[in-house]
CSV table of C-alpha atoms and ligand atoms in Angstrom, one decimal:
chain,number,residue,atom,x,y,z
A,1,MET,CA,8.2,12.8,-1.3
A,2,ARG,CA,5.0,14.7,-2.0
A,3,ILE,CA,1.7,12.8,-1.9
A,4,ASP,CA,-1.7,14.2,-3.0
A,5,VAL,CA,-5.0,12.5,-2.7
A,6,VAL,CA,-8.2,13.5,-4.5
A,7,THR,CA,-11.4,12.2,-3.0
A,8,ILE,CA,-15.1,13.1,-2.3
A,9,PHE,CA,-14.5,12.1,1.4
A,10,PRO,CA,-11.4,14.1,2.6
A,11,GLY,CA,-12.2,13.1,6.2
A,12,TYR,CA,-11.5,9.4,5.3
A,13,LEU,CA,-7.8,10.3,4.9
A,14,ALA,CA,-7.5,11.9,8.3
A,15,PRO,CA,-5.6,8.8,9.7
A,16,LEU,CA,-2.7,9.7,7.4
A,17,ARG,CA,-1.8,12.4,9.8
A,18,GLU,CA,-1.7,10.1,12.8
A,19,ALA,CA,1.2,8.1,14.4
A,20,LEU,CA,4.1,7.1,12.2
A,21,LEU,CA,2.8,8.9,9.1
A,22,GLY,CA,1.9,12.0,11.1
A,23,ARG,CA,5.5,12.2,12.4
A,24,ALA,CA,6.9,11.7,8.9
A,25,ILE,CA,4.9,14.7,7.8
A,26,GLU,CA,5.9,16.8,10.8
A,27,ALA,CA,9.6,15.9,10.2
A,28,GLY,CA,9.3,17.1,6.6
A,29,LEU,CA,10.0,13.7,5.1
A,30,VAL,CA,6.6,13.6,3.4
A,31,GLU,CA,4.3,16.4,2.2
A,32,LEU,CA,0.6,15.5,2.1
A,33,GLY,CA,-2.2,17.3,0.3
A,34,VAL,CA,-5.8,16.0,0.5
A,35,HIS,CA,-8.2,17.6,-2.0
A,36,ASP,CA,-12.0,17.5,-2.2
A,37,LEU,CA,-13.1,16.5,-5.7
A,38,ARG,CA,-16.3,18.5,-5.4
A,39,ASP,CA,-14.2,21.7,-5.4
A,40,TRP,CA,-14.0,21.2,-9.2
A,41,THR,CA,-17.7,20.8,-9.8
A,42,HIS,CA,-19.7,23.8,-11.2
A,43,ASP,CA,-23.3,22.8,-10.6
A,44,VAL,CA,-25.4,23.5,-7.5
A,45,HIS,CA,-25.6,19.8,-6.7
A,46,GLN,CA,-21.9,19.3,-7.0
A,47,ALA,CA,-22.6,16.1,-8.9
A,48,VAL,CA,-19.6,13.9,-9.5
A,49,ASP,CA,-21.3,10.9,-11.0
A,50,ASP,CA,-23.8,9.8,-13.8
A,51,SER,CA,-25.4,6.6,-15.1
A,52,PRO,CA,-23.3,4.3,-17.1
A,53,TYR,CA,-23.4,4.1,-20.9
A,54,GLY,CA,-24.6,0.7,-21.9
A,55,GLY,CA,-26.8,0.4,-18.8
A,56,GLY,CA,-26.3,-1.6,-15.7
A,57,PRO,CA,-26.3,-0.9,-12.0
A,58,GLY,CA,-24.5,1.9,-10.2
A,59,MET,CA,-23.0,5.2,-11.2
A,60,VAL,CA,-19.8,6.2,-12.9
A,61,MET,CA,-17.7,9.2,-11.9
A,62,ARG,CA,-17.8,11.9,-14.6
A,63,PRO,CA,-14.6,12.6,-16.5
A,64,GLN,CA,-14.9,16.4,-16.7
A,65,VAL,CA,-14.7,17.0,-12.9
A,66,TRP,CA,-11.8,14.5,-12.6
A,67,GLY,CA,-10.0,16.1,-15.5
A,68,GLU,CA,-10.1,19.6,-13.9
A,69,ALA,CA,-9.2,18.2,-10.5
A,70,LEU,CA,-6.2,16.2,-11.8
A,71,ASP,CA,-5.0,19.1,-14.1
A,72,ALA,CA,-4.9,21.3,-11.0
A,73,VAL,CA,-3.4,18.8,-8.6
A,74,LEU,CA,-0.9,17.2,-11.0
A,75,GLY,CA,0.2,20.6,-12.4
A,76,GLU,CA,3.4,20.6,-14.5
A,77,GLU,CA,5.6,18.7,-12.1
A,78,PRO,CA,6.1,15.0,-13.0
A,79,ALA,CA,4.1,12.6,-10.9
A,80,ARG,CA,2.9,9.0,-10.8
A,81,LEU,CA,-1.0,8.9,-10.9
A,82,VAL,CA,-2.4,5.9,-8.9
A,83,VAL,CA,-6.0,4.9,-9.3
A,84,PRO,CA,-7.1,2.3,-6.7
A,85,THR,CA,-9.6,-0.2,-8.2
A,86,PRO,CA,-10.5,-3.9,-7.6
A,87,ALA,CA,-9.9,-4.3,-11.4
A,88,GLY,CA,-6.2,-3.2,-11.0
A,89,ARG,CA,-2.9,-4.9,-10.9
A,90,PRO,CA,-2.0,-6.3,-7.4
A,91,PHE,CA,-0.3,-3.9,-5.1
A,92,THR,CA,2.6,-5.7,-3.5
A,93,GLN,CA,5.7,-5.0,-1.3
A,94,ALA,CA,7.6,-4.7,-4.6
A,95,THR,CA,5.2,-2.0,-5.7
A,96,ALA,CA,5.7,-0.2,-2.4
A,97,GLN,CA,9.5,-0.3,-2.8
A,98,ALA,CA,9.3,1.0,-6.4
A,99,TRP,CA,7.0,3.9,-5.4
A,100,ALA,CA,9.1,4.8,-2.4
A,101,ALA,CA,11.7,6.0,-4.9
A,102,GLU,CA,9.2,8.4,-6.6
A,103,GLU,CA,9.2,12.2,-6.0
A,104,ARG,CA,5.4,12.5,-6.3
A,105,LEU,CA,2.4,10.2,-6.0
A,106,VAL,CA,-1.1,11.4,-6.8
A,107,PHE,CA,-4.0,9.1,-5.8
A,108,ALA,CA,-7.4,9.4,-7.4
A,109,CYS,CA,-10.1,7.8,-5.2
A,110,GLY,CA,-13.0,6.5,-7.2
A,111,ARG,CA,-16.4,5.6,-5.7
A,112,TYR,CA,-19.5,4.0,-7.1
A,113,GLU,CA,-18.7,1.8,-10.2
A,114,GLY,CA,-15.4,3.6,-10.8
A,115,ILE,CA,-14.1,6.6,-12.8
A,116,ASP,CA,-14.9,7.1,-16.5
A,117,GLN,CA,-12.0,5.1,-18.2
A,118,ARG,CA,-11.0,8.1,-20.4
A,119,VAL,CA,-9.6,9.8,-17.3
A,120,VAL,CA,-6.9,7.1,-17.0
A,121,ASP,CA,-6.5,6.9,-20.7
A,122,ALA,CA,-5.9,10.6,-21.1
A,123,TYR,CA,-3.3,10.8,-18.3
A,124,ALA,CA,-1.4,7.8,-19.6
A,125,ASP,CA,-0.2,10.1,-22.4
A,126,ARG,CA,1.2,12.5,-19.8
A,127,GLY,CA,3.0,10.3,-17.3
A,128,PRO,CA,2.9,7.0,-15.5
A,129,VAL,CA,-0.5,5.8,-14.4
A,130,ASP,CA,-1.2,2.7,-12.3
A,131,GLU,CA,-4.6,1.1,-11.7
A,132,VAL,CA,-4.0,-1.1,-8.6
A,133,SER,CA,-5.9,-3.4,-6.3
A,134,ILE,CA,-5.0,-4.1,-2.7
A,135,GLY,CA,-6.7,-7.5,-2.8
A,136,ASP,CA,-9.3,-9.7,-4.2
A,137,TYR,CA,-12.3,-8.1,-2.4
A,138,VAL,CA,-14.4,-5.1,-3.2
A,139,LEU,CA,-14.3,-2.0,-1.0
A,140,VAL,CA,-16.8,0.9,-1.3
A,141,GLY,CA,-14.2,3.2,-2.6
A,142,GLY,CA,-10.5,3.8,-3.1
A,143,GLU,CA,-9.9,5.7,0.2
A,144,VAL,CA,-9.1,2.8,2.4
A,145,ALA,CA,-6.8,1.3,-0.3
A,146,VAL,CA,-5.0,4.7,-0.3
A,147,LEU,CA,-4.5,4.5,3.5
A,148,VAL,CA,-3.0,1.0,3.0
A,149,MET,CA,-0.7,1.9,0.1
A,150,VAL,CA,0.5,5.2,1.6
A,151,GLU,CA,1.4,3.5,4.9
A,152,ALA,CA,3.3,0.7,3.0
A,153,VAL,CA,5.2,3.3,1.0
A,154,VAL,CA,6.0,5.9,3.6
A,155,ARG,CA,7.4,3.4,6.2
A,156,LEU,CA,10.1,2.6,3.6
A,157,LEU,CA,11.3,6.2,3.2
A,158,PRO,CA,14.7,6.8,4.8
A,159,GLY,CA,14.3,8.2,8.3
A,160,VAL,CA,10.7,7.2,8.8
A,161,LEU,CA,11.2,4.0,10.8
A,162,GLY,CA,13.3,4.2,14.0
A,163,ASN,CA,15.2,1.1,13.0
A,164,PRO,CA,15.7,0.8,9.2
A,165,VAL,CA,16.6,-2.9,9.6
A,166,SER,CA,12.9,-3.5,10.4
A,167,ALA,CA,12.0,-2.7,6.8
A,168,GLN,CA,14.8,-4.9,5.4
A,169,GLU,CA,13.7,-7.9,7.5
A,170,ASP,CA,10.0,-7.5,6.7
A,171,SER,CA,7.8,-10.3,5.5
A,172,PHE,CA,8.1,-10.4,1.7
A,173,SER,CA,11.5,-8.6,1.6
A,174,ASP,CA,13.2,-12.0,1.1
A,175,GLY,CA,10.1,-13.5,-0.5
A,176,LEU,CA,9.1,-15.3,2.7
A,177,LEU,CA,6.6,-14.5,5.6
A,178,GLU,CA,8.3,-13.5,8.8
A,179,GLY,CA,8.4,-16.1,11.6
A,180,PRO,CA,7.1,-15.6,15.1
A,181,ALA,CA,8.6,-13.1,17.6
A,182,TYR,CA,8.8,-13.2,21.4
A,183,THR,CA,9.6,-10.8,24.3
A,184,ARG,CA,9.7,-11.0,28.1
A,185,PRO,CA,8.6,-12.9,30.2
A,186,VAL,CA,10.4,-16.2,29.4
A,187,SER,CA,7.3,-18.1,30.6
A,188,TRP,CA,3.7,-17.0,30.1
A,189,ARG,CA,0.6,-19.0,30.7
A,190,GLY,CA,2.7,-22.2,30.6
A,191,LEU,CA,4.2,-21.2,27.2
A,192,ASP,CA,8.0,-20.7,27.0
A,193,VAL,CA,10.1,-18.6,24.6
A,194,PRO,CA,12.1,-21.1,22.4
A,195,ASP,CA,15.5,-21.7,24.1
A,196,VAL,CA,17.5,-21.0,21.0
A,197,LEU,CA,16.4,-17.3,21.1
A,198,ARG,CA,18.1,-17.0,24.5
A,199,SER,CA,21.2,-18.9,23.6
A,200,GLY,CA,23.3,-15.9,22.4
A,201,ASN,CA,24.3,-18.1,19.4
A,202,HIS,CA,23.6,-15.8,16.5
A,203,ALA,CA,24.2,-18.3,13.8
A,204,ALA,CA,21.8,-20.7,15.4
A,205,ILE,CA,19.2,-17.9,15.9
A,206,ALA,CA,19.4,-16.9,12.3
A,207,ARG,CA,19.0,-20.6,11.2
A,208,TRP,CA,16.0,-21.0,13.5
A,209,ARG,CA,14.4,-17.8,12.2
A,210,ARG,CA,14.9,-18.9,8.7
A,211,ASP,CA,13.4,-22.3,9.4
A,212,ARG,CA,10.3,-20.8,11.0
A,213,ALA,CA,9.9,-18.4,8.1
A,214,LEU,CA,10.1,-21.3,5.6
A,215,GLU,CA,7.7,-23.4,7.7
A,216,ARG,CA,5.2,-20.6,8.0
A,217,THR,CA,5.4,-19.7,4.3
A,218,ALA,CA,5.0,-23.3,3.3
A,219,ALA,CA,1.9,-23.7,5.5
A,220,ARG,CA,0.2,-20.3,4.7
A,221,ARG,CA,1.5,-19.1,1.4
A,222,PRO,CA,2.9,-22.0,-0.7
A,223,ASP,CA,2.5,-19.7,-3.7
A,224,LEU,CA,5.3,-17.5,-2.4
A,225,LEU,CA,7.7,-20.5,-2.0
A,226,ASP,CA,6.9,-21.6,-5.6
A,227,ALA,CA,7.7,-18.1,-6.8
A,228,LEU,CA,11.2,-17.9,-5.3
A,229,PRO,CA,14.1,-17.9,-7.7
A,230,PRO,CA,16.0,-21.3,-7.5
A,231,ASP,CA,19.1,-19.7,-5.9
A,232,ALA,CA,17.0,-18.1,-3.1
A,233,LEU,CA,17.0,-21.4,-1.1
A,234,ASP,CA,20.2,-22.8,0.5
A,235,ARG,CA,20.9,-26.5,1.2
A,236,ALA,CA,19.5,-26.4,4.7
A,237,ASP,CA,16.3,-24.7,3.4
A,238,ARG,CA,15.4,-27.5,1.1
A,239,ALA,CA,13.9,-29.6,3.9
A,240,PHE,CA,10.8,-27.3,3.5
B,1,LIG,N1,-11.6,0.0,-4.6
B,1,LIG,C1,-12.6,-0.9,-4.3
B,1,LIG,N2,-12.0,-2.1,-4.0
B,1,LIG,C2,-10.7,-1.9,-4.1
B,1,LIG,C3,-9.6,-2.8,-4.0
B,1,LIG,N3,-9.8,-4.1,-3.6
B,1,LIG,N4,-8.4,-2.3,-4.2
B,1,LIG,C4,-8.2,-1.0,-4.5
B,1,LIG,N5,-9.2,-0.2,-4.7
B,1,LIG,C5,-10.4,-0.6,-4.5
């Protein structure tokens, strides 16, 4: 997979080269390009924003500079363009799974009050464009949202996680939150690891894990339980 990010703060994306993602890049599983939007400005001030038509607070990012930058970065190869914005569709685990199958993702990080809408509208004629939000809160710009989304996507790529079962058993993969996990020692500050996890009874362990996942999801995210398809719950699940 090839990932490009266009931003006015390339340094913000440095963590993409750390740890798991850094190793994925070194191993050649992911190619990453981070581009400074100001490289496509032509004035001495390297201005990327202007006041909004219709008035109001804040500044809007200019379409010309974004157009030149995206023409250069997108090139002729097909790519999905992603524009992080609090006004976007929610980014979810399903989004991460769908994007993990793409050859190329190009992220356009807006700042201020966002990017002139014509940039998204113009590229929608050329290929898939997604305006996405990572949650119902407002960040200063799209850079941190890109860190979140790239991490969620790249860990799903084959060969990136040491144990691919981890991705299959993630929270959300079966529509439920993952239950609690324990490691040694058996007893710590008067708190014990549940006996069943040390029983060696794999069926009982699976049932216990499923029950804890259901319990936690019911308590913390009842909306997820409501959204499960009817055949997702077995008979024993119905207690929750
Ligand atoms: N930019 C600012 N806030 C954002 C959010 N919640 N999600 C994605 N991009 C953003």
